[in-house]
CSV table of C-alpha atoms and ligand atoms in Angstrom, one decimal:
chain,number,residue,atom,x,y,z
A,1,MET,CA,-29.4,148.4,81.7
A,2,LYS,CA,-26.6,148.4,84.2
A,3,PRO,CA,-23.3,147.3,82.7
A,4,SER,CA,-22.4,143.8,83.9
A,5,PRO,CA,-20.4,143.5,87.2
A,6,ILE,CA,-16.8,143.0,86.3
A,7,LYS,CA,-13.7,141.5,87.9
A,8,PRO,CA,-10.9,144.0,87.6
A,9,ILE,CA,-8.9,143.0,84.6
A,10,SER,CA,-6.2,145.1,82.9
A,11,LEU,CA,-6.4,146.6,79.4
A,12,ILE,CA,-3.8,144.0,78.2
A,13,GLN,CA,-6.0,141.1,79.5
A,14,PHE,CA,-9.1,142.7,77.8
A,15,LEU,CA,-7.2,143.0,74.5
A,16,ILE,CA,-6.2,139.3,74.7
A,17,GLU,CA,-9.9,138.5,75.3
A,18,GLU,CA,-10.9,140.6,72.3
A,19,ARG,CA,-8.3,138.8,70.2
A,20,ARG,CA,-9.5,135.4,71.3
A,21,ALA,CA,-13.1,136.5,70.4
A,22,GLY,CA,-11.9,137.4,66.9
A,23,HIS,CA,-12.9,141.1,67.4
A,24,ILE,CA,-9.3,142.4,66.8
A,25,ASN,CA,-6.1,141.1,65.4
A,26,ALA,CA,-2.6,141.2,66.9
A,27,GLU,CA,-1.6,144.4,65.1
A,28,LEU,CA,-4.6,146.4,66.2
A,29,SER,CA,-4.1,145.1,69.8
A,30,LEU,CA,-0.5,146.4,69.7
A,31,LEU,CA,-1.7,149.7,68.3
A,32,ILE,CA,-4.2,150.2,71.2
A,33,GLU,CA,-1.5,149.3,73.7
A,34,VAL,CA,0.9,151.8,72.2
A,35,VAL,CA,-1.8,154.6,72.1
A,36,ALA,CA,-2.8,153.8,75.7
A,37,ARG,CA,0.8,154.0,76.9
A,38,ALA,CA,1.3,157.3,75.0
A,39,CYS,CA,-1.8,158.7,76.7
A,40,LYS,CA,-0.3,157.8,80.1
A,41,ARG,CA,2.6,159.9,79.2
A,42,ILE,CA,0.3,162.8,78.1
A,43,ALA,CA,-1.5,162.4,81.5
A,44,VAL,CA,1.9,162.8,83.3
A,45,ALA,CA,2.7,165.9,81.3
A,46,THR,CA,-0.8,167.4,81.8
A,47,ASN,CA,-0.9,166.6,85.5
A,48,LYS,CA,2.3,168.6,86.1
A,49,GLY,CA,0.3,171.8,85.6
A,50,ALA,CA,2.2,175.0,86.4
A,51,LEU,CA,5.1,173.0,87.8
A,52,GLY,CA,6.0,171.4,84.5
A,53,GLY,CA,6.5,174.6,82.4
A,54,VAL,CA,3.9,173.2,80.0
A,55,LEU,CA,1.1,175.7,80.5
A,56,GLY,CA,0.4,178.6,78.1
A,57,MET,CA,0.8,179.2,74.4
A,58,GLN,CA,3.3,177.5,72.1
A,59,ALA,CA,5.8,180.0,71.0
A,60,GLY,CA,5.4,181.1,67.4
A,61,ASP,CA,7.7,182.6,64.8
A,62,GLY,CA,6.3,186.1,65.1
A,63,GLU,CA,5.0,188.2,68.0
A,64,GLY,CA,2.1,186.0,68.9
A,65,GLY,CA,2.0,182.3,69.8
A,66,SER,CA,2.0,179.5,67.3
A,67,ILE,CA,-1.2,178.9,65.2
A,68,ASN,CA,-2.1,175.3,64.1
A,69,VAL,CA,-3.6,174.2,60.8
A,70,GLN,CA,-7.0,174.9,62.2
A,71,GLY,CA,-6.1,178.6,62.6
A,72,GLU,CA,-6.3,178.1,66.4
A,73,ALA,CA,-3.8,179.2,69.0
A,74,GLN,CA,-1.6,176.3,69.9
A,75,LYS,CA,-0.9,175.4,73.5
A,76,LYS,CA,2.4,174.0,74.6
A,77,LEU,CA,0.7,170.8,75.6
A,78,ASP,CA,-1.0,170.5,72.2
A,79,VAL,CA,2.5,170.2,70.6
A,80,ILE,CA,3.9,168.0,73.4
A,81,SER,CA,0.9,165.6,73.2
A,82,ASN,CA,1.1,165.4,69.4
A,83,GLU,CA,4.8,164.6,69.6
A,84,ILE,CA,4.2,161.9,72.3
A,85,LEU,CA,1.7,160.1,70.1
A,86,LEU,CA,3.8,160.4,66.9
A,87,GLU,CA,7.0,159.2,68.6
A,88,ALA,CA,5.2,156.3,70.3
A,89,ASN,CA,3.7,155.1,67.1
A,90,ALA,CA,6.7,155.4,64.8
A,91,TRP,CA,8.6,152.2,65.4
A,92,GLY,CA,6.0,149.5,66.3
A,93,GLY,CA,5.2,148.3,62.8
A,94,HIS,CA,1.5,148.5,63.4
A,95,LEU,CA,0.8,151.7,61.4
A,96,ALA,CA,0.9,152.8,57.8
A,97,ALA,CA,0.5,156.5,58.8
A,98,CYS,CA,-1.0,159.0,61.3
A,99,ALA,CA,-3.1,162.1,60.9
A,100,SER,CA,-3.6,164.7,63.6
A,101,GLU,CA,-5.6,167.9,64.3
A,102,GLU,CA,-2.2,169.5,64.8
A,103,MET,CA,-0.8,168.6,61.4
A,104,GLU,CA,-1.9,169.7,57.9
A,105,ASP,CA,-0.9,166.4,56.2
A,106,PRO,CA,-0.6,162.8,57.3
A,107,GLN,CA,2.7,161.8,59.0
A,108,GLN,CA,4.4,158.9,57.3
A,109,ILE,CA,6.2,156.2,59.3
A,110,PRO,CA,9.9,157.1,59.3
A,111,ASP,CA,12.1,155.2,56.8
A,112,GLY,CA,13.7,152.2,58.3
A,113,TYR,CA,10.8,151.4,60.5
A,114,PRO,CA,8.3,148.6,59.5
A,115,LYS,CA,4.9,149.6,58.4
A,116,GLY,CA,1.5,148.1,59.3
A,117,ASN,CA,-2.0,148.1,57.9
A,118,HIS,CA,-3.7,150.7,60.1
A,119,LEU,CA,-4.3,154.4,59.9
A,120,LEU,CA,-4.4,156.3,63.2
A,121,LEU,CA,-6.1,159.7,63.5
A,122,PHE,CA,-6.2,161.8,66.6
A,123,ASP,CA,-6.9,165.0,68.3
A,124,PRO,CA,-3.9,164.9,70.7
A,125,LEU,CA,-5.3,167.2,73.3
A,126,ASP,CA,-9.0,168.2,72.9
A,127,GLY,CA,-10.2,171.1,74.9
A,128,SER,CA,-6.8,172.5,75.4
A,129,SER,CA,-8.1,176.0,75.9
A,130,ASN,CA,-9.1,174.6,79.4
A,131,ILE,CA,-5.6,173.5,80.4
A,132,ASP,CA,-4.5,176.8,82.0
A,133,VAL,CA,-7.7,176.8,84.2
A,134,ASN,CA,-7.2,173.1,85.2
A,135,ILE,CA,-10.3,171.7,83.6
A,136,SER,CA,-10.4,168.2,82.2
A,137,VAL,CA,-9.0,167.8,78.7
A,138,GLY,CA,-8.5,164.6,76.6
A,139,THR,CA,-7.2,162.7,73.7
A,140,ILE,CA,-9.5,161.4,71.0
A,141,PHE,CA,-8.4,158.7,68.5
A,142,SER,CA,-9.8,156.7,65.6
A,143,VAL,CA,-8.4,153.7,63.7
A,144,LEU,CA,-9.0,152.9,60.0
A,145,ARG,CA,-7.7,150.2,57.8
A,146,CYS,CA,-5.1,151.3,55.3
A,147,PRO,CA,-6.2,150.5,51.7
A,148,ASP,CA,-4.4,147.5,50.2
A,149,ASP,CA,-1.2,148.2,48.2
A,150,VAL,CA,-1.0,151.7,49.7
A,151,THR,CA,2.5,152.2,51.1
A,152,GLU,CA,2.6,156.0,51.4
A,153,PRO,CA,-0.9,156.9,52.6
A,154,LYS,CA,-2.1,160.3,51.5
A,155,ALA,CA,-4.9,162.3,52.9
A,156,GLU,CA,-7.4,160.7,50.5
A,157,HIS,CA,-6.7,157.3,51.9
A,158,PHE,CA,-7.9,158.5,55.3
A,159,LEU,CA,-11.2,159.8,53.9
A,160,GLN,CA,-13.3,156.7,54.8
A,161,PRO,CA,-16.8,156.9,56.4
A,162,GLY,CA,-17.0,156.4,60.2
A,163,THR,CA,-18.6,153.0,59.6
A,164,GLU,CA,-15.2,151.8,58.4
A,165,GLN,CA,-13.6,152.5,61.8
A,166,LEU,CA,-11.9,149.4,63.4
A,167,ALA,CA,-11.6,151.1,66.8
A,168,ALA,CA,-12.3,154.5,68.5
A,169,GLY,CA,-11.5,155.8,71.9
A,170,TYR,CA,-10.8,158.7,74.1
A,171,VAL,CA,-8.8,159.4,77.3
A,172,VAL,CA,-10.0,161.9,79.8
A,173,TYR,CA,-7.3,163.6,81.8
A,174,GLY,CA,-9.4,164.5,84.8
A,175,PRO,CA,-9.6,163.6,88.5
A,176,ALA,CA,-9.0,160.1,87.2
A,177,THR,CA,-7.4,159.2,83.9
A,178,THR,CA,-10.0,157.2,82.0
A,179,LEU,CA,-9.9,155.4,78.7
A,180,VAL,CA,-13.1,154.7,76.9
A,181,LEU,CA,-12.8,152.3,73.9
A,182,THR,CA,-14.8,150.4,71.3
A,183,PHE,CA,-14.0,147.9,68.6
A,184,GLY,CA,-17.6,147.7,67.5
A,185,HIS,CA,-18.5,145.1,70.1
A,186,GLY,CA,-19.7,147.4,72.9
A,187,THR,CA,-18.2,150.4,74.7
A,188,HIS,CA,-15.9,149.8,77.6
A,189,GLU,CA,-14.2,152.0,80.2
A,190,PHE,CA,-10.8,151.6,81.8
A,191,THR,CA,-9.5,153.6,84.7
A,192,LEU,CA,-5.7,154.2,85.2
A,193,GLU,CA,-4.4,152.7,88.4
A,194,ARG,CA,-1.6,155.2,88.9
A,195,GLU,CA,0.4,153.2,91.4
A,196,VAL,CA,0.7,150.2,89.0
A,197,GLY,CA,0.5,152.3,85.8
A,198,SER,CA,-2.2,150.0,84.3
A,199,PHE,CA,-5.6,150.8,82.8
A,200,MET,CA,-8.1,148.6,84.6
A,201,LEU,CA,-11.5,147.7,83.2
A,202,SER,CA,-14.0,149.7,85.3
A,203,ARG,CA,-17.2,149.4,83.1
A,204,ARG,CA,-17.9,146.7,80.5
A,205,GLY,CA,-20.8,147.0,78.0
A,206,ILE,CA,-21.8,150.6,78.8
A,207,ARG,CA,-25.4,151.5,77.9
A,208,ILE,CA,-26.5,155.2,77.7
A,209,PRO,CA,-30.1,155.8,78.9
A,210,GLU,CA,-32.4,156.5,75.9
A,211,GLU,CA,-34.0,159.5,77.6
A,212,ALA,CA,-32.0,162.6,78.6
A,213,THR,CA,-32.4,165.1,81.5
A,214,GLU,CA,-29.2,167.0,80.7
A,215,PHE,CA,-28.1,168.9,77.6
A,216,ALA,CA,-24.8,170.4,76.7
A,217,ILE,CA,-24.5,173.3,74.3
A,218,ASN,CA,-22.7,176.7,74.2
A,219,MET,CA,-25.7,178.9,74.8
A,220,SER,CA,-23.8,182.1,73.9
A,221,ASN,CA,-24.3,181.1,70.3
A,222,GLN,CA,-28.1,181.0,70.6
A,223,ARG,CA,-28.8,184.1,68.5
A,224,HIS,CA,-26.7,182.5,65.6
A,225,TRP,CA,-28.5,179.1,65.5
A,226,GLN,CA,-30.8,178.0,62.8
A,227,PRO,CA,-34.6,178.2,63.6
A,228,PRO,CA,-35.1,174.4,64.4
A,229,MET,CA,-32.3,174.6,67.0
A,230,GLN,CA,-33.8,177.8,68.4
A,231,ARG,CA,-37.1,176.0,68.7
A,232,TYR,CA,-35.7,172.8,70.1
A,233,ILE,CA,-33.5,174.4,72.8
A,234,GLY,CA,-36.3,176.8,73.6
A,235,GLU,CA,-38.5,173.8,74.5
A,236,LEU,CA,-35.8,172.3,76.7
A,237,LEU,CA,-35.5,175.6,78.5
A,238,ALA,CA,-39.3,175.8,78.9
A,239,GLY,CA,-39.2,172.6,80.9
A,240,THR,CA,-42.4,171.6,82.6
A,241,THR,CA,-44.1,174.8,81.4
A,242,GLY,CA,-43.4,173.9,77.8
A,243,PRO,CA,-44.3,171.1,75.3
A,244,ARG,CA,-41.7,168.7,76.7
A,245,GLY,CA,-43.4,168.7,80.0
A,246,LYS,CA,-40.2,168.0,82.0
A,247,ASP,CA,-37.3,170.1,83.3
A,248,PHE,CA,-33.8,169.7,81.9
A,249,ASN,CA,-30.4,170.6,83.4
A,250,MET,CA,-27.6,172.1,81.4
A,251,ARG,CA,-23.8,171.6,81.3
A,252,TRP,CA,-21.1,173.0,79.0
A,253,VAL,CA,-17.4,172.2,79.9
A,254,ALA,CA,-16.1,173.4,76.5
A,255,SER,CA,-14.1,170.2,76.4
A,256,MET,CA,-15.8,167.7,74.1
A,257,VAL,CA,-14.1,164.7,75.8
A,258,ALA,CA,-15.4,165.8,79.3
A,259,ASP,CA,-18.9,166.5,78.0
A,260,VAL,CA,-19.1,163.2,76.1
A,261,HIS,CA,-17.7,161.2,79.1
A,262,ARG,CA,-20.5,162.6,81.3
A,263,ILE,CA,-23.0,161.4,78.7
A,264,VAL,CA,-21.3,158.0,78.5
A,265,THR,CA,-21.4,157.8,82.3
A,266,ARG,CA,-25.0,159.1,83.0
A,267,GLY,CA,-26.7,159.9,79.7
A,268,GLY,CA,-27.6,163.3,78.2
A,269,VAL,CA,-27.0,165.0,74.9
A,270,PHE,CA,-24.2,167.2,73.4
A,271,TYR,CA,-24.8,169.6,70.6
A,272,TYR,CA,-22.5,171.7,68.5
A,273,PRO,CA,-24.9,172.8,65.8
A,274,LEU,CA,-24.4,174.9,62.7
A,275,ASP,CA,-24.6,178.6,63.4
A,276,ALA,CA,-24.3,181.7,61.3
A,277,LYS,CA,-20.7,182.2,62.5
A,278,ILE,CA,-19.5,178.8,61.3
A,279,LEU,CA,-21.9,178.2,58.4
A,280,LYS,CA,-19.0,178.5,55.8
A,281,GLN,CA,-16.8,176.0,57.7
A,282,GLY,CA,-19.6,173.5,57.9
A,283,GLY,CA,-19.4,173.3,61.7
A,284,LYS,CA,-17.0,173.6,64.6
A,285,LEU,CA,-15.9,170.1,65.4
A,286,ARG,CA,-13.8,167.9,63.1
A,287,LEU,CA,-15.4,164.8,61.5
A,288,MET,CA,-12.4,162.5,61.2
A,289,TYR,CA,-10.9,162.7,64.7
A,290,GLU,CA,-13.6,164.1,66.8
A,291,ALA,CA,-17.1,163.4,65.5
A,292,ASN,CA,-16.6,160.0,64.0
A,293,PRO,CA,-14.7,158.4,66.9
A,294,MET,CA,-17.2,159.9,69.4
A,295,ALA,CA,-20.1,158.7,67.2
A,296,PHE,CA,-18.7,155.2,67.2
A,297,ILE,CA,-18.3,155.1,71.0
A,298,ILE,CA,-21.8,156.6,71.6
A,299,GLU,CA,-23.6,154.3,69.1
A,300,GLN,CA,-21.9,151.2,70.6
A,301,ALA,CA,-23.3,152.3,73.9
A,302,GLY,CA,-26.8,152.5,72.6
A,303,GLY,CA,-26.8,156.2,71.8
A,304,ALA,CA,-27.2,158.2,68.5
A,305,ALA,CA,-25.0,160.6,66.6
A,306,THR,CA,-26.2,162.8,63.8
A,307,THR,CA,-25.3,166.1,62.1
A,308,GLY,CA,-28.9,167.2,62.9
A,309,ARG,CA,-29.9,165.8,59.5
A,310,GLU,CA,-28.1,162.5,59.0
A,311,ARG,CA,-26.1,159.8,60.8
A,312,ILE,CA,-22.5,161.1,61.3
A,313,MET,CA,-20.9,157.7,60.7
A,314,GLN,CA,-22.4,157.5,57.2
A,315,LEU,CA,-20.9,160.7,55.9
A,316,GLN,CA,-18.4,160.3,53.1
A,317,PRO,CA,-15.5,162.6,54.2
A,318,THR,CA,-14.3,165.3,51.7
A,319,GLY,CA,-11.3,166.5,53.7
A,320,LEU,CA,-9.0,165.4,56.5
A,321,HIS,CA,-9.9,168.5,58.6
A,322,GLN,CA,-13.5,168.7,57.5
A,323,ARG,CA,-15.9,170.1,60.1
A,324,VAL,CA,-19.5,169.0,60.8
A,325,PRO,CA,-22.4,169.8,63.2
A,326,VAL,CA,-22.5,167.2,66.1
A,327,PHE,CA,-25.7,166.0,67.8
A,328,LEU,CA,-24.9,163.0,70.0
A,329,GLY,CA,-26.0,161.2,73.2
A,330,SER,CA,-29.3,159.7,74.5
A,331,LYS,CA,-30.9,158.2,71.4
A,332,LYS,CA,-34.5,159.4,71.9
A,333,GLU,CA,-33.4,163.0,72.6
A,334,VAL,CA,-31.1,163.1,69.6
A,335,GLU,CA,-33.9,161.9,67.4
A,336,VAL,CA,-36.2,164.7,68.6
A,337,ALA,CA,-33.6,167.4,67.7
A,338,THR,CA,-32.9,165.7,64.4
A,339,HIS,CA,-36.6,165.4,63.5
A,340,TYR,CA,-37.0,169.2,64.1
A,341,HIS,CA,-34.2,169.9,61.6
A,342,LEU,CA,-35.6,167.5,58.9
A,343,ILE,CA,-39.1,168.9,59.3
A,344,ALA,CA,-37.8,172.5,59.1
A,345,ASP,CA,-36.1,171.4,55.9
A,346,GLY,CA,-39.3,170.0,54.5
A,347,ALA,CA,-37.7,166.6,54.6
A,348,GLN,CA,-40.1,164.9,57.0
A,349,ASN,CA,-40.1,162.0,54.5
A,350,GLN,CA,-36.5,161.3,55.6
A,351,VAL,CA,-37.4,161.0,59.3
A,352,ASP,CA,-38.0,157.2,59.2
A,353,ASP,CA,-34.9,156.6,57.1
A,354,VAL,CA,-32.7,158.6,59.5
A,355,ASP,CA,-34.3,156.8,62.5
A,356,ARG,CA,-33.5,153.5,60.9
A,357,SER,CA,-30.0,154.6,60.1
A,358,ILE,CA,-29.3,155.5,63.7
A,359,GLY,CA,-30.7,152.2,64.8
B,401,P6P,P1,-16.6,176.6,72.2
B,401,P6P,C1,-12.5,172.5,72.2
B,401,P6P,O1,-11.8,173.6,71.5
B,401,P6P,C2,-13.6,172.0,71.2
B,401,P6P,O2,-13.0,171.6,70.0
B,401,P6P,C3,-14.4,170.9,71.9
B,401,P6P,O3,-13.6,170.2,72.7
B,401,P6P,C4,-15.4,171.7,72.6
B,401,P6P,O4,-16.6,170.9,72.8
B,401,P6P,C5,-15.7,172.9,71.7
B,401,P6P,O5,-14.5,173.1,71.0
B,401,P6P,C6,-15.9,174.1,72.5
B,401,P6P,O6,-16.3,175.2,71.6
B,401,P6P,O7,-17.1,177.4,71.0
B,401,P6P,O8,-17.7,176.5,73.3
B,401,P6P,O9,-15.3,177.2,72.8
């Protein structure tokens, strides 16, 4: 279904509409405004490219560059983006604490500043390995409610299932700077009007086609996948000559935000499955500030998001930086891939339950 035609309203006007509809309160509205403003600053820093002295690795203590809590090389823009989001959210009184891919522990609101009732989690610059080659990167964020009577939120206070999210969004820093946002009442897209500096509503009530003709996966991991993934992707590659009876196209940007935005825009599926290399970590992508917010956005647009075996948003988190397998996008295609995994596990009796859980 095509999203309804819209008159160009700004993000601020949209947030006022959402408050009047009772979908959000004033504090959450302010939080989203602050995050959107911070992302505009990240866009400016990112868009400078080689002229801004922001490319390359973040300097470390020793010989090599800085390594983040994930054990990954840190780019200068990872650190800059993280600082921009922390600084923007420190003083507004809308947050109890922040958690970031770039920080081991949650960041408290500095003493002297008022605190709010929300927890903000973010990957400040997802896909940052693409920065130096000028490929789209992005910011992903998720908002949870701070448990009552908690004034110094610890990691365990963030460990809430994705179904508890009050808001989720991402910003793509690409040819256009685009914000995609949900409060649980549909998924909506805003495009930055650079001259004015406002995010303008460009798509309201996005719906992802249930069928897919494009899949996104890192094929170089193929020999490490589990058998059901080998079978499933093999059938996509067989196209009209195989059991699926139709040809598929493939994309892999290696920037989750860019791959997900393509799916939000024209359908398709994105997979980062378990493989032998990452079995111990439980997956590649992080549950709290990548998988859960993207799952919320995708589900609100009529898509599905599973680990290949269960709905992502129902997972009870066990760690702030926990990793999970991610299968998301066009609902019917995600269901096929998930069914293959359940059947391979001898859990076909769970197929109906999982289908019901992903709606
Ligand atoms: P690979 C980027 O580092 C990221 O976290 C996601 O944005 C992206 O989808 C994935 O990892 C790419 O992983 O193994 O293809 O480099």
